[in-house]
Amino acid sequence: MRCGFLPALSCFLLMSFYMPAVLHAQDNPHADSLMAQLDEALSVKQGHIPVSSTFKATRIGNTQSVKNVGRGVLDFEVSHRFGTLNQGFHSFFGLDNAVTKLNFDYGLTDWLTIGAGRSTYEKQYDGMLKLRLLQQTTDDHMPVSLSYVGAFYVQSMDMPDMPNGDAYLFTNRITYLNQLLIARKFNRLISLQLMLTHLHFNIVPTTVEPNNVYAAGLGGRIKISNRMALIGEYHYQLPEHKLEGFHNSLSVGLAIETGGHVFQLLFSNSAAINMPVAIGKSADSWAHGGIHFGFNLSRVFTVARPKS
């Protein structure tokens, strides 16, 4: 086994309490066209207008989207991934087994989000920073949105001593993620995102396996009604930088907006929610029925209102 160390920018934020609320509203079927006309009119007077709602949630599925939490806003997310469907009725098609994650994202500014979370998978803690570098404009002066995500993950489960008798090092527990997100909203119905990912595992099972894993992903959102959209993402790992025995990650699902909530129903071959495991260590395969049902439930709270 071999170890390495790669620094990453990250911060922790921990806040609690969740209040469910479901709001029902009738949407004006002409609202999108009216808003488009308004944006076009404003762009003549004010210049380059940023495109809004490329994605409705900060995640597409397992992966971050280019959407940032607004300044002074807290996004609390509860996520579950259950066992594989091919476990059959005995385990109620995987529902007897679950991985859970609680996550908190906070907007320091409109372009900088920090986050922290805790997952039951390997008892992992994580810290995250998301920086919006570019934002698409309605007049295509800027044709895409660009964001950077940096994160670290620390597993806290009990581990045996090393084979040579040394204690299991804290640095062996750490994984780092660097990600570039490039997205474009093509029209009011379709948004796509390219995800270029670098993972660094401080420790790997054997000396012949890479500590650095590289993957290229594609995610998207297709709006099917005013409050529902199809979502999906796929991550292809470069063969020469891939851990043995794992598969490329594929997730598809349905996103539902209900007032302050975004509810995502997902089917994925990844049992975990944290991105390094979902992207680099998906042990199950769609071809063999290794499909996990799960969901993400997001609720936003305004913590600090802008002075204006």
PDB file of C-alpha atoms in Angstrom:
ATOM      1  CA  MET A   1       0.000   0.000   0.000  1.00  0.00           C
ATOM      2  CA  ARG A   2       1.151   3.532  -0.632  1.00  0.00           C
ATOM      3  CA  CYS A   3       0.019   6.916   0.557  1.00  0.00           C
ATOM      4  CA  GLY A   4       0.078  10.422  -0.749  1.00  0.00           C
ATOM      5  CA  PHE A   5      -1.113  13.844   0.303  1.00  0.00           C
ATOM      6  CA  LEU A   6      -2.841  16.512  -1.766  1.00  0.00           C
ATOM      7  CA  PRO A   7      -4.112  19.705  -0.129  1.00  0.00           C
ATOM      8  CA  ALA A   8      -7.594  20.975  -0.929  1.00  0.00           C
ATOM      9  CA  LEU A   9      -9.553  24.097  -0.011  1.00  0.00           C
ATOM     10  CA  SER A  10     -12.473  23.201   2.233  1.00  0.00           C
ATOM     11  CA  CYS A  11     -14.542  24.524   5.161  1.00  0.00           C
ATOM     12  CA  PHE A  12     -16.934  23.053   7.732  1.00  0.00           C
ATOM     13  CA  LEU A  13     -20.330  24.458   8.582  1.00  0.00           C
ATOM     14  CA  LEU A  14     -22.784  22.719  10.892  1.00  0.00           C
ATOM     15  CA  MET A  15     -26.279  23.986  11.543  1.00  0.00           C
ATOM     16  CA  SER A  16     -29.394  22.022  12.418  1.00  0.00           C
ATOM     17  CA  PHE A  17     -33.175  21.721  12.536  1.00  0.00           C
ATOM     18  CA  TYR A  18     -35.421  20.975   9.611  1.00  0.00           C
ATOM     19  CA  MET A  19     -39.043  22.069   9.195  1.00  0.00           C
ATOM     20  CA  PRO A  20     -41.073  20.394   6.432  1.00  0.00           C
ATOM     21  CA  ALA A  21     -43.258  22.576   4.278  1.00  0.00           C
ATOM     22  CA  VAL A  22     -45.108  21.734   1.114  1.00  0.00           C
ATOM     23  CA  LEU A  23     -46.545  24.524  -0.925  1.00  0.00           C
ATOM     24  CA  HIS A  24     -48.967  24.062  -3.789  1.00  0.00           C
ATOM     25  CA  ALA A  25     -49.427  26.722  -6.413  1.00  0.00           C
ATOM     26  CA  GLN A  26     -50.926  27.049  -9.845  1.00  0.00           C
ATOM     27  CA  ASP A  27     -48.307  28.214 -12.343  1.00  0.00           C
ATOM     28  CA  ASN A  28     -49.077  30.549 -15.211  1.00  0.00           C
ATOM     29  CA  PRO A  29     -48.419  28.494 -18.378  1.00  0.00           C
ATOM     30  CA  HIS A  30     -47.128  31.628 -20.066  1.00  0.00           C
ATOM     31  CA  ALA A  31     -44.754  32.568 -17.222  1.00  0.00           C
ATOM     32  CA  ASP A  32     -41.618  31.244 -18.909  1.00  0.00           C
ATOM     33  CA  SER A  33     -42.286  33.099 -22.175  1.00  0.00           C
ATOM     34  CA  LEU A  34     -43.155  36.292 -20.276  1.00  0.00           C
ATOM     35  CA  MET A  35     -39.939  36.044 -18.273  1.00  0.00           C
ATOM     36  CA  ALA A  36     -37.946  35.435 -21.444  1.00  0.00           C
ATOM     37  CA  GLN A  37     -39.459  38.582 -22.997  1.00  0.00           C
ATOM     38  CA  LEU A  38     -38.703  40.536 -19.826  1.00  0.00           C
ATOM     39  CA  ASP A  39     -35.081  39.306 -19.789  1.00  0.00           C
ATOM     40  CA  GLU A  40     -34.704  40.305 -23.442  1.00  0.00           C
ATOM     41  CA  ALA A  41     -36.112  43.769 -22.761  1.00  0.00           C
ATOM     42  CA  LEU A  42     -33.889  44.269 -19.724  1.00  0.00           C
ATOM     43  CA  SER A  43     -30.802  43.109 -21.602  1.00  0.00           C
ATOM     44  CA  VAL A  44     -31.234  45.988 -24.056  1.00  0.00           C
ATOM     45  CA  LYS A  45     -31.207  48.478 -21.180  1.00  0.00           C
ATOM     46  CA  GLN A  46     -28.859  46.836 -18.693  1.00  0.00           C
ATOM     47  CA  GLY A  47     -26.473  44.713 -20.766  1.00  0.00           C
ATOM     48  CA  HIS A  48     -25.671  41.072 -20.062  1.00  0.00           C
ATOM     49  CA  ILE A  49     -28.358  39.335 -17.962  1.00  0.00           C
ATOM     50  CA  PRO A  50     -27.311  36.111 -16.148  1.00  0.00           C
ATOM     51  CA  VAL A  51     -29.268  32.978 -17.033  1.00  0.00           C
ATOM     52  CA  SER A  52     -31.307  31.668 -14.099  1.00  0.00           C
ATOM     53  CA  SER A  53     -32.357  28.148 -13.081  1.00  0.00           C
ATOM     54  CA  THR A  54     -29.877  26.170 -15.149  1.00  0.00           C
ATOM     55  CA  PHE A  55     -30.475  23.582 -12.413  1.00  0.00           C
ATOM     56  CA  LYS A  56     -33.049  23.841  -9.635  1.00  0.00           C
ATOM     57  CA  ALA A  57     -30.933  22.066  -6.993  1.00  0.00           C
ATOM     58  CA  THR A  58     -27.294  22.233  -5.927  1.00  0.00           C
ATOM     59  CA  ARG A  59     -26.960  18.575  -7.002  1.00  0.00           C
ATOM     60  CA  ILE A  60     -27.934  16.836 -10.222  1.00  0.00           C
ATOM     61  CA  GLY A  61     -28.022  13.486  -8.415  1.00  0.00           C
ATOM     62  CA  ASN A  62     -24.824  12.409  -6.690  1.00  0.00           C
ATOM     63  CA  THR A  63     -22.808  15.233  -8.249  1.00  0.00           C
ATOM     64  CA  GLN A  64     -22.804  18.972  -7.587  1.00  0.00           C
ATOM     65  CA  SER A  65     -24.429  21.252 -10.170  1.00  0.00           C
ATOM     66  CA  VAL A  66     -23.388  24.811 -11.069  1.00  0.00           C
ATOM     67  CA  LYS A  67     -26.206  26.182  -8.889  1.00  0.00           C
ATOM     68  CA  ASN A  68     -24.936  28.029  -5.798  1.00  0.00           C
ATOM     69  CA  VAL A  69     -26.839  28.706  -2.615  1.00  0.00           C
ATOM     70  CA  GLY A  70     -27.755  32.395  -2.420  1.00  0.00           C
ATOM     71  CA  ARG A  71     -26.001  34.741  -0.017  1.00  0.00           C
ATOM     72  CA  GLY A  72     -27.201  34.202   3.550  1.00  0.00           C
ATOM     73  CA  VAL A  73     -29.175  31.066   2.612  1.00  0.00           C
ATOM     74  CA  LEU A  74     -28.759  27.653   4.258  1.00  0.00           C
ATOM     75  CA  ASP A  75     -29.570  24.531   2.216  1.00  0.00           C
ATOM     76  CA  PHE A  76     -30.220  21.452   4.392  1.00  0.00           C
ATOM     77  CA  GLU A  77     -30.249  18.153   2.512  1.00  0.00           C
ATOM     78  CA  VAL A  78     -31.182  14.632   3.624  1.00  0.00           C
ATOM     79  CA  SER A  79     -30.133  11.805   1.290  1.00  0.00           C
ATOM     80  CA  HIS A  80     -30.775   8.055   1.322  1.00  0.00           C
ATOM     81  CA  ARG A  81     -29.480   5.212  -0.855  1.00  0.00           C
ATOM     82  CA  PHE A  82     -31.009   1.796  -0.286  1.00  0.00           C
ATOM     83  CA  GLY A  83     -29.749  -1.687  -1.142  1.00  0.00           C
ATOM     84  CA  THR A  84     -29.866  -3.148  -4.657  1.00  0.00           C
ATOM     85  CA  LEU A  85     -33.198  -4.052  -6.227  1.00  0.00           C
ATOM     86  CA  ASN A  86     -31.925  -7.536  -7.107  1.00  0.00           C
ATOM     87  CA  GLN A  87     -31.854  -8.463  -3.401  1.00  0.00           C
ATOM     88  CA  GLY A  88     -35.481  -9.441  -3.873  1.00  0.00           C
ATOM     89  CA  PHE A  89     -38.530  -9.396  -1.649  1.00  0.00           C
ATOM     90  CA  HIS A  90     -36.663 -10.814   1.384  1.00  0.00           C
ATOM     91  CA  SER A  91     -34.970  -7.418   1.876  1.00  0.00           C
ATOM     92  CA  PHE A  92     -37.938  -5.617   0.277  1.00  0.00           C
ATOM     93  CA  PHE A  93     -35.865  -4.899  -2.821  1.00  0.00           C
ATOM     94  CA  GLY A  94     -33.115  -3.200  -0.842  1.00  0.00           C
ATOM     95  CA  LEU A  95     -35.249  -1.001   1.399  1.00  0.00           C
ATOM     96  CA  ASP A  96     -34.076  -2.910   4.493  1.00  0.00           C
ATOM     97  CA  ASN A  97     -30.588  -1.492   3.938  1.00  0.00           C
ATOM     98  CA  ALA A  98     -29.808   2.197   3.708  1.00  0.00           C
ATOM     99  CA  VAL A  99     -26.953   4.676   3.526  1.00  0.00           C
ATOM    100  CA  THR A 100     -27.881   8.096   4.934  1.00  0.00           C
ATOM    101  CA  LYS A 101     -26.246  11.491   4.615  1.00  0.00           C
ATOM    102  CA  LEU A 102     -27.024  14.859   6.238  1.00  0.00           C
ATOM    103  CA  ASN A 103     -25.554  17.851   4.427  1.00  0.00           C
ATOM    104  CA  PHE A 104     -25.502  21.615   5.022  1.00  0.00           C
ATOM    105  CA  ASP A 105     -24.557  24.200   2.365  1.00  0.00           C
ATOM    106  CA  TYR A 106     -24.352  27.904   3.136  1.00  0.00           C
ATOM    107  CA  GLY A 107     -23.963  30.870   0.785  1.00  0.00           C
ATOM    108  CA  LEU A 108     -21.212  33.209   2.025  1.00  0.00           C
ATOM    109  CA  THR A 109     -21.812  35.206  -1.149  1.00  0.00           C
ATOM    110  CA  ASP A 110     -23.872  34.599  -4.275  1.00  0.00           C
ATOM    111  CA  TRP A 111     -20.767  33.101  -5.920  1.00  0.00           C
ATOM    112  CA  LEU A 112     -19.196  31.224  -2.971  1.00  0.00           C
ATOM    113  CA  THR A 113     -20.843  28.300  -1.170  1.00  0.00           C
ATOM    114  CA  ILE A 114     -19.331  26.274   1.670  1.00  0.00           C
ATOM    115  CA  GLY A 115     -20.682  23.010   2.989  1.00  0.00           C
ATOM    116  CA  ALA A 116     -20.260  20.172   5.461  1.00  0.00           C
ATOM    117  CA  GLY A 117     -21.820  16.741   5.789  1.00  0.00           C
ATOM    118  CA  ARG A 118     -21.801  13.395   7.497  1.00  0.00           C
ATOM    119  CA  SER A 119     -22.551  10.041   5.848  1.00  0.00           C
ATOM    120  CA  THR A 120     -23.120   6.625   7.388  1.00  0.00           C
ATOM    121  CA  TYR A 121     -20.963   5.096   4.623  1.00  0.00           C
ATOM    122  CA  GLU A 122     -17.597   4.490   6.356  1.00  0.00           C
ATOM    123  CA  LYS A 123     -18.810   7.133   8.856  1.00  0.00           C
ATOM    124  CA  GLN A 124     -17.463   9.829   6.540  1.00  0.00           C
ATOM    125  CA  TYR A 125     -17.287  13.552   7.326  1.00  0.00           C
ATOM    126  CA  ASP A 126     -16.708  16.046   4.541  1.00  0.00           C
ATOM    127  CA  GLY A 127     -16.090  19.723   3.874  1.00  0.00           C
ATOM    128  CA  MET A 128     -16.783  21.435   0.556  1.00  0.00           C
ATOM    129  CA  LEU A 129     -16.214  24.724  -1.237  1.00  0.00           C
ATOM    130  CA  LYS A 130     -17.987  25.686  -4.493  1.00  0.00           C
ATOM    131  CA  LEU A 131     -16.822  28.743  -6.410  1.00  0.00           C
ATOM    132  CA  ARG A 132     -18.748  30.173  -9.356  1.00  0.00           C
ATOM    133  CA  LEU A 133     -16.209  31.449 -11.871  1.00  0.00           C
ATOM    134  CA  LEU A 134     -18.415  32.307 -14.870  1.00  0.00           C
ATOM    135  CA  GLN A 135     -22.158  32.579 -15.427  1.00  0.00           C
ATOM    136  CA  GLN A 136     -24.021  32.132 -18.695  1.00  0.00           C
ATOM    137  CA  THR A 137     -25.851  35.223 -19.976  1.00  0.00           C
ATOM    138  CA  THR A 138     -29.113  35.454 -21.884  1.00  0.00           C
ATOM    139  CA  ASP A 139     -27.444  37.207 -24.838  1.00  0.00           C
ATOM    140  CA  ASP A 140     -24.692  34.524 -25.083  1.00  0.00           C
ATOM    141  CA  HIS A 141     -21.993  37.055 -24.303  1.00  0.00           C
ATOM    142  CA  MET A 142     -20.954  34.280 -21.897  1.00  0.00           C
ATOM    143  CA  PRO A 143     -22.196  30.994 -23.447  1.00  0.00           C
ATOM    144  CA  VAL A 144     -21.597  28.709 -20.434  1.00  0.00           C
ATOM    145  CA  SER A 145     -21.450  28.681 -16.653  1.00  0.00           C
ATOM    146  CA  LEU A 146     -18.247  27.498 -14.978  1.00  0.00           C
ATOM    147  CA  SER A 147     -17.775  26.435 -11.346  1.00  0.00           C
ATOM    148  CA  TYR A 148     -14.997  24.844  -9.294  1.00  0.00           C
ATOM    149  CA  VAL A 149     -15.682  22.373  -6.471  1.00  0.00           C
ATOM    150  CA  GLY A 150     -13.019  21.409  -3.913  1.00  0.00           C
ATOM    151  CA  ALA A 151     -13.737  18.965  -1.113  1.00  0.00           C
ATOM    152  CA  PHE A 152     -12.162  16.558   1.352  1.00  0.00           C
ATOM    153  CA  TYR A 153     -13.609  13.441   2.983  1.00  0.00           C
ATOM    154  CA  VAL A 154     -12.503  11.752   6.216  1.00  0.00           C
ATOM    155  CA  GLN A 155     -13.682   8.256   7.145  1.00  0.00           C
ATOM    156  CA  SER A 156     -13.946   7.673  10.896  1.00  0.00           C
ATOM    157  CA  MET A 157     -14.829   3.973  11.136  1.00  0.00           C
ATOM    158  CA  ASP A 158     -12.651   1.704  13.277  1.00  0.00           C
ATOM    159  CA  MET A 159      -9.663   0.338  11.345  1.00  0.00           C
ATOM    160  CA  PRO A 160      -7.163  -2.389  12.279  1.00  0.00           C
ATOM    161  CA  ASP A 161      -3.466  -1.650  12.642  1.00  0.00           C
ATOM    162  CA  MET A 162      -1.255  -1.834   9.553  1.00  0.00           C
ATOM    163  CA  PRO A 163       0.294  -5.248   8.610  1.00  0.00           C
ATOM    164  CA  ASN A 164       3.689  -4.103   9.928  1.00  0.00           C
ATOM    165  CA  GLY A 165       2.139  -3.344  13.329  1.00  0.00           C
ATOM    166  CA  ASP A 166       2.014   0.439  12.945  1.00  0.00           C
ATOM    167  CA  ALA A 167      -1.173   2.242  13.932  1.00  0.00           C
ATOM    168  CA  TYR A 168      -3.558   3.173  11.126  1.00  0.00           C
ATOM    169  CA  LEU A 169      -2.567   6.733  10.167  1.00  0.00           C
ATOM    170  CA  PHE A 170      -5.093   9.566  10.120  1.00  0.00           C
ATOM    171  CA  THR A 171      -3.832  10.623   6.676  1.00  0.00           C
ATOM    172  CA  ASN A 172      -4.892   7.209   5.326  1.00  0.00           C
ATOM    173  CA  ARG A 173      -8.491   8.154   6.058  1.00  0.00           C
ATOM    174  CA  ILE A 174      -8.554  11.218   3.777  1.00  0.00           C
ATOM    175  CA  THR A 175      -9.759  11.541   0.180  1.00  0.00           C
ATOM    176  CA  TYR A 176      -9.680  14.744  -1.884  1.00  0.00           C
ATOM    177  CA  LEU A 177     -11.831  15.916  -4.779  1.00  0.00           C
ATOM    178  CA  ASN A 178     -11.275  18.627  -7.375  1.00  0.00           C
ATOM    179  CA  GLN A 179     -13.944  19.227  -9.990  1.00  0.00           C
ATOM    180  CA  LEU A 180     -14.669  21.636 -12.834  1.00  0.00           C
ATOM    181  CA  LEU A 181     -18.326  22.018 -13.817  1.00  0.00           C
ATOM    182  CA  ILE A 182     -19.175  23.459 -17.240  1.00  0.00           C
ATOM    183  CA  ALA A 183     -22.898  23.916 -17.889  1.00  0.00           C
ATOM    184  CA  ARG A 184     -25.220  25.446 -20.434  1.00  0.00           C
ATOM    185  CA  LYS A 185     -28.968  26.039 -20.370  1.00  0.00           C
ATOM    186  CA  PHE A 186     -29.980  25.568 -24.016  1.00  0.00           C
ATOM    187  CA  ASN A 187     -33.595  26.618 -23.542  1.00  0.00           C
ATOM    188  CA  ARG A 188     -36.259  26.579 -20.823  1.00  0.00           C
ATOM    189  CA  LEU A 189     -36.476  22.768 -21.075  1.00  0.00           C
ATOM    190  CA  ILE A 190     -32.916  21.432 -21.404  1.00  0.00           C
ATOM    191  CA  SER A 191     -29.716  22.000 -19.402  1.00  0.00           C
ATOM    192  CA  LEU A 192     -26.495  19.989 -19.705  1.00  0.00           C
ATOM    193  CA  GLN A 193     -23.345  19.904 -17.599  1.00  0.00           C
ATOM    194  CA  LEU A 194     -19.852  18.533 -18.236  1.00  0.00           C
ATOM    195  CA  MET A 195     -17.991  17.387 -15.094  1.00  0.00           C
ATOM    196  CA  LEU A 196     -14.205  16.957 -15.093  1.00  0.00           C
ATOM    197  CA  THR A 197     -13.179  15.194 -11.880  1.00  0.00           C
ATOM    198  CA  HIS A 198      -9.902  14.456 -10.107  1.00  0.00           C
ATOM    199  CA  LEU A 199      -9.959  12.198  -7.030  1.00  0.00           C
ATOM    200  CA  HIS A 200      -6.981  11.544  -4.771  1.00  0.00           C
ATOM    201  CA  PHE A 201      -7.161   8.583  -2.381  1.00  0.00           C
ATOM    202  CA  ASN A 202      -4.414   8.809   0.224  1.00  0.00           C
ATOM    203  CA  ILE A 203      -4.379   5.024   0.454  1.00  0.00           C
ATOM    204  CA  VAL A 204      -5.343   2.330  -2.066  1.00  0.00           C
ATOM    205  CA  PRO A 205      -5.581  -1.477  -1.713  1.00  0.00           C
ATOM    206  CA  THR A 206      -2.435  -2.377  -3.682  1.00  0.00           C
ATOM    207  CA  THR A 207       0.702  -0.653  -4.938  1.00  0.00           C
ATOM    208  CA  VAL A 208      -0.276  -1.174  -8.599  1.00  0.00           C
ATOM    209  CA  GLU A 209      -3.524   0.768  -8.237  1.00  0.00           C
ATOM    210  CA  PRO A 210      -3.532   4.551  -8.760  1.00  0.00           C
ATOM    211  CA  ASN A 211      -3.936   7.044  -5.943  1.00  0.00           C
ATOM    212  CA  ASN A 212      -5.265   9.540  -8.497  1.00  0.00           C
ATOM    213  CA  VAL A 213      -8.487   8.767 -10.364  1.00  0.00           C
ATOM    214  CA  TYR A 214      -9.676  10.902 -13.271  1.00  0.00           C
ATOM    215  CA  ALA A 215     -13.201  10.903 -14.692  1.00  0.00           C
ATOM    216  CA  ALA A 216     -15.248  12.827 -17.259  1.00  0.00           C
ATOM    217  CA  GLY A 217     -18.962  13.074 -16.583  1.00  0.00           C
ATOM    218  CA  LEU A 218     -22.088  14.341 -18.307  1.00  0.00           C
ATOM    219  CA  GLY A 219     -25.225  15.378 -16.445  1.00  0.00           C
ATOM    220  CA  GLY A 220     -28.482  16.924 -17.487  1.00  0.00           C
ATOM    221  CA  ARG A 221     -31.979  18.111 -16.698  1.00  0.00           C
ATOM    222  CA  ILE A 222     -35.021  17.911 -18.989  1.00  0.00           C
ATOM    223  CA  LYS A 223     -38.060  19.835 -17.795  1.00  0.00           C
ATOM    224  CA  ILE A 224     -41.331  17.933 -18.277  1.00  0.00           C
ATOM    225  CA  SER A 225     -43.700  20.260 -16.378  1.00  0.00           C
ATOM    226  CA  ASN A 226     -43.568  23.453 -14.335  1.00  0.00           C
ATOM    227  CA  ARG A 227     -42.512  21.489 -11.248  1.00  0.00           C
ATOM    228  CA  MET A 228     -40.967  18.255 -12.534  1.00  0.00           C
ATOM    229  CA  ALA A 229     -37.858  17.359 -14.525  1.00  0.00           C
ATOM    230  CA  LEU A 230     -35.962  14.255 -15.598  1.00  0.00           C
ATOM    231  CA  ILE A 231     -32.379  14.209 -14.300  1.00  0.00           C
ATOM    232  CA  GLY A 232     -29.382  12.004 -15.014  1.00  0.00           C
ATOM    233  CA  GLU A 233     -25.598  11.781 -14.848  1.00  0.00           C
ATOM    234  CA  TYR A 234     -22.847   9.439 -16.063  1.00  0.00           C
ATOM    235  CA  HIS A 235     -19.167   9.372 -15.103  1.00  0.00           C
ATOM    236  CA  TYR A 236     -16.544   7.675 -17.263  1.00  0.00           C
ATOM    237  CA  GLN A 237     -13.289   6.809 -15.492  1.00  0.00           C
ATOM    238  CA  LEU A 238     -10.114   6.908 -17.569  1.00  0.00           C
ATOM    239  CA  PRO A 239      -8.986   3.237 -17.829  1.00  0.00           C
ATOM    240  CA  GLU A 240      -5.361   3.916 -16.875  1.00  0.00           C
ATOM    241  CA  HIS A 241      -6.548   5.815 -13.760  1.00  0.00           C
ATOM    242  CA  LYS A 242      -9.204   3.470 -12.435  1.00  0.00           C
ATOM    243  CA  LEU A 243      -9.395   1.361  -9.278  1.00  0.00           C
ATOM    244  CA  GLU A 244      -9.821  -2.390  -9.817  1.00  0.00           C
ATOM    245  CA  GLY A 245     -13.264  -3.960  -9.525  1.00  0.00           C
ATOM    246  CA  PHE A 246     -15.373  -0.794  -9.821  1.00  0.00           C
ATOM    247  CA  HIS A 247     -17.780   0.436 -12.500  1.00  0.00           C
ATOM    248  CA  ASN A 248     -18.594   3.762 -14.102  1.00  0.00           C
ATOM    249  CA  SER A 249     -21.404   5.518 -12.255  1.00  0.00           C
ATOM    250  CA  LEU A 250     -24.830   5.995 -13.876  1.00  0.00           C
ATOM    251  CA  SER A 251     -27.784   7.669 -12.132  1.00  0.00           C
ATOM    252  CA  VAL A 252     -31.218   8.627 -13.480  1.00  0.00           C
ATOM    253  CA  GLY A 253     -34.254  10.030 -11.747  1.00  0.00           C
ATOM    254  CA  LEU A 254     -37.028  12.557 -11.318  1.00  0.00           C
ATOM    255  CA  ALA A 255     -36.787  15.970  -9.620  1.00  0.00           C
ATOM    256  CA  ILE A 256     -39.905  17.511  -8.058  1.00  0.00           C
ATOM    257  CA  GLU A 257     -40.199  21.089  -6.758  1.00  0.00           C
ATOM    258  CA  THR A 258     -42.693  21.776  -3.966  1.00  0.00           C
ATOM    259  CA  GLY A 259     -42.265  25.287  -2.634  1.00  0.00           C
ATOM    260  CA  GLY A 260     -39.096  25.444  -0.531  1.00  0.00           C
ATOM    261  CA  HIS A 261     -38.316  21.765  -1.207  1.00  0.00           C
ATOM    262  CA  VAL A 262     -36.570  20.025  -4.078  1.00  0.00           C
ATOM    263  CA  PHE A 263     -37.251  16.283  -3.974  1.00  0.00           C
ATOM    264  CA  GLN A 264     -35.136  13.990  -6.191  1.00  0.00           C
ATOM    265  CA  LEU A 265     -36.008  10.311  -6.727  1.00  0.00           C
ATOM    266  CA  LEU A 266     -32.978   8.401  -8.051  1.00  0.00           C
ATOM    267  CA  PHE A 267     -31.893   5.032  -9.411  1.00  0.00           C
ATOM    268  CA  SER A 268     -28.125   4.516  -9.365  1.00  0.00           C
ATOM    269  CA  ASN A 269     -25.473   1.794  -9.356  1.00  0.00           C
ATOM    270  CA  SER A 270     -23.717   3.651  -6.529  1.00  0.00           C
ATOM    271  CA  ALA A 271     -24.477   2.652  -2.949  1.00  0.00           C
ATOM    272  CA  ALA A 272     -22.882   5.796  -1.510  1.00  0.00           C
ATOM    273  CA  ILE A 273     -23.730   9.484  -1.728  1.00  0.00           C
ATOM    274  CA  ASN A 274     -20.307  11.116  -1.309  1.00  0.00           C
ATOM    275  CA  MET A 275     -18.821  11.952  -4.700  1.00  0.00           C
ATOM    276  CA  PRO A 276     -15.455  10.097  -4.426  1.00  0.00           C
ATOM    277  CA  VAL A 277     -17.268   6.829  -3.715  1.00  0.00           C
ATOM    278  CA  ALA A 278     -20.104   7.466  -6.182  1.00  0.00           C
ATOM    279  CA  ILE A 279     -17.712   8.402  -9.010  1.00  0.00           C
ATOM    280  CA  GLY A 280     -14.664   6.237  -8.263  1.00  0.00           C
ATOM    281  CA  LYS A 281     -15.942   3.257  -6.253  1.00  0.00           C
ATOM    282  CA  SER A 282     -19.320   2.170  -7.635  1.00  0.00           C
ATOM    283  CA  ALA A 283     -19.160  -1.581  -6.962  1.00  0.00           C
ATOM    284  CA  ASP A 284     -22.479  -2.525  -8.588  1.00  0.00           C
ATOM    285  CA  SER A 285     -23.497  -2.759 -12.231  1.00  0.00           C
ATOM    286  CA  TRP A 286     -26.749  -1.891 -13.995  1.00  0.00           C
ATOM    287  CA  ALA A 287     -26.207  -4.888 -16.291  1.00  0.00           C
ATOM    288  CA  HIS A 288     -26.402  -7.298 -13.335  1.00  0.00           C
ATOM    289  CA  GLY A 289     -29.314  -5.625 -11.553  1.00  0.00           C
ATOM    290  CA  GLY A 290     -27.097  -3.765  -9.098  1.00  0.00           C
ATOM    291  CA  ILE A 291     -29.410  -0.754  -8.972  1.00  0.00           C
ATOM    292  CA  HIS A 292     -29.975   1.283  -5.813  1.00  0.00           C
ATOM    293  CA  PHE A 293     -33.126   3.314  -5.269  1.00  0.00           C
ATOM    294  CA  GLY A 294     -32.674   6.519  -3.273  1.00  0.00           C
ATOM    295  CA  PHE A 295     -33.656  10.125  -2.846  1.00  0.00           C
ATOM    296  CA  ASN A 296     -32.355  13.599  -2.012  1.00  0.00           C
ATOM    297  CA  LEU A 297     -34.594  16.022  -0.104  1.00  0.00           C
ATOM    298  CA  SER A 298     -33.460  19.635   0.022  1.00  0.00           C
ATOM    299  CA  ARG A 299     -34.927  22.498   2.097  1.00  0.00           C
ATOM    300  CA  VAL A 300     -33.643  26.086   2.097  1.00  0.00           C
ATOM    301  CA  PHE A 301     -33.736  28.625   4.924  1.00  0.00           C
ATOM    302  CA  THR A 302     -32.871  32.330   4.833  1.00  0.00           C
ATOM    303  CA  VAL A 303     -30.407  32.868   7.694  1.00  0.00           C
ATOM    304  CA  ALA A 304     -29.139  36.378   6.926  1.00  0.00           C
ATOM    305  CA  ARG A 305     -31.098  38.768   4.735  1.00  0.00           C
ATOM    306  CA  PRO A 306     -29.113  41.248   2.591  1.00  0.00           C
ATOM    307  CA  LYS A 307     -29.140  44.777   4.013  1.00  0.00           C
ATOM    308  CA  SER A 308     -30.558  46.129   0.753  1.00  0.00           C
TER     309      SER A 308
END
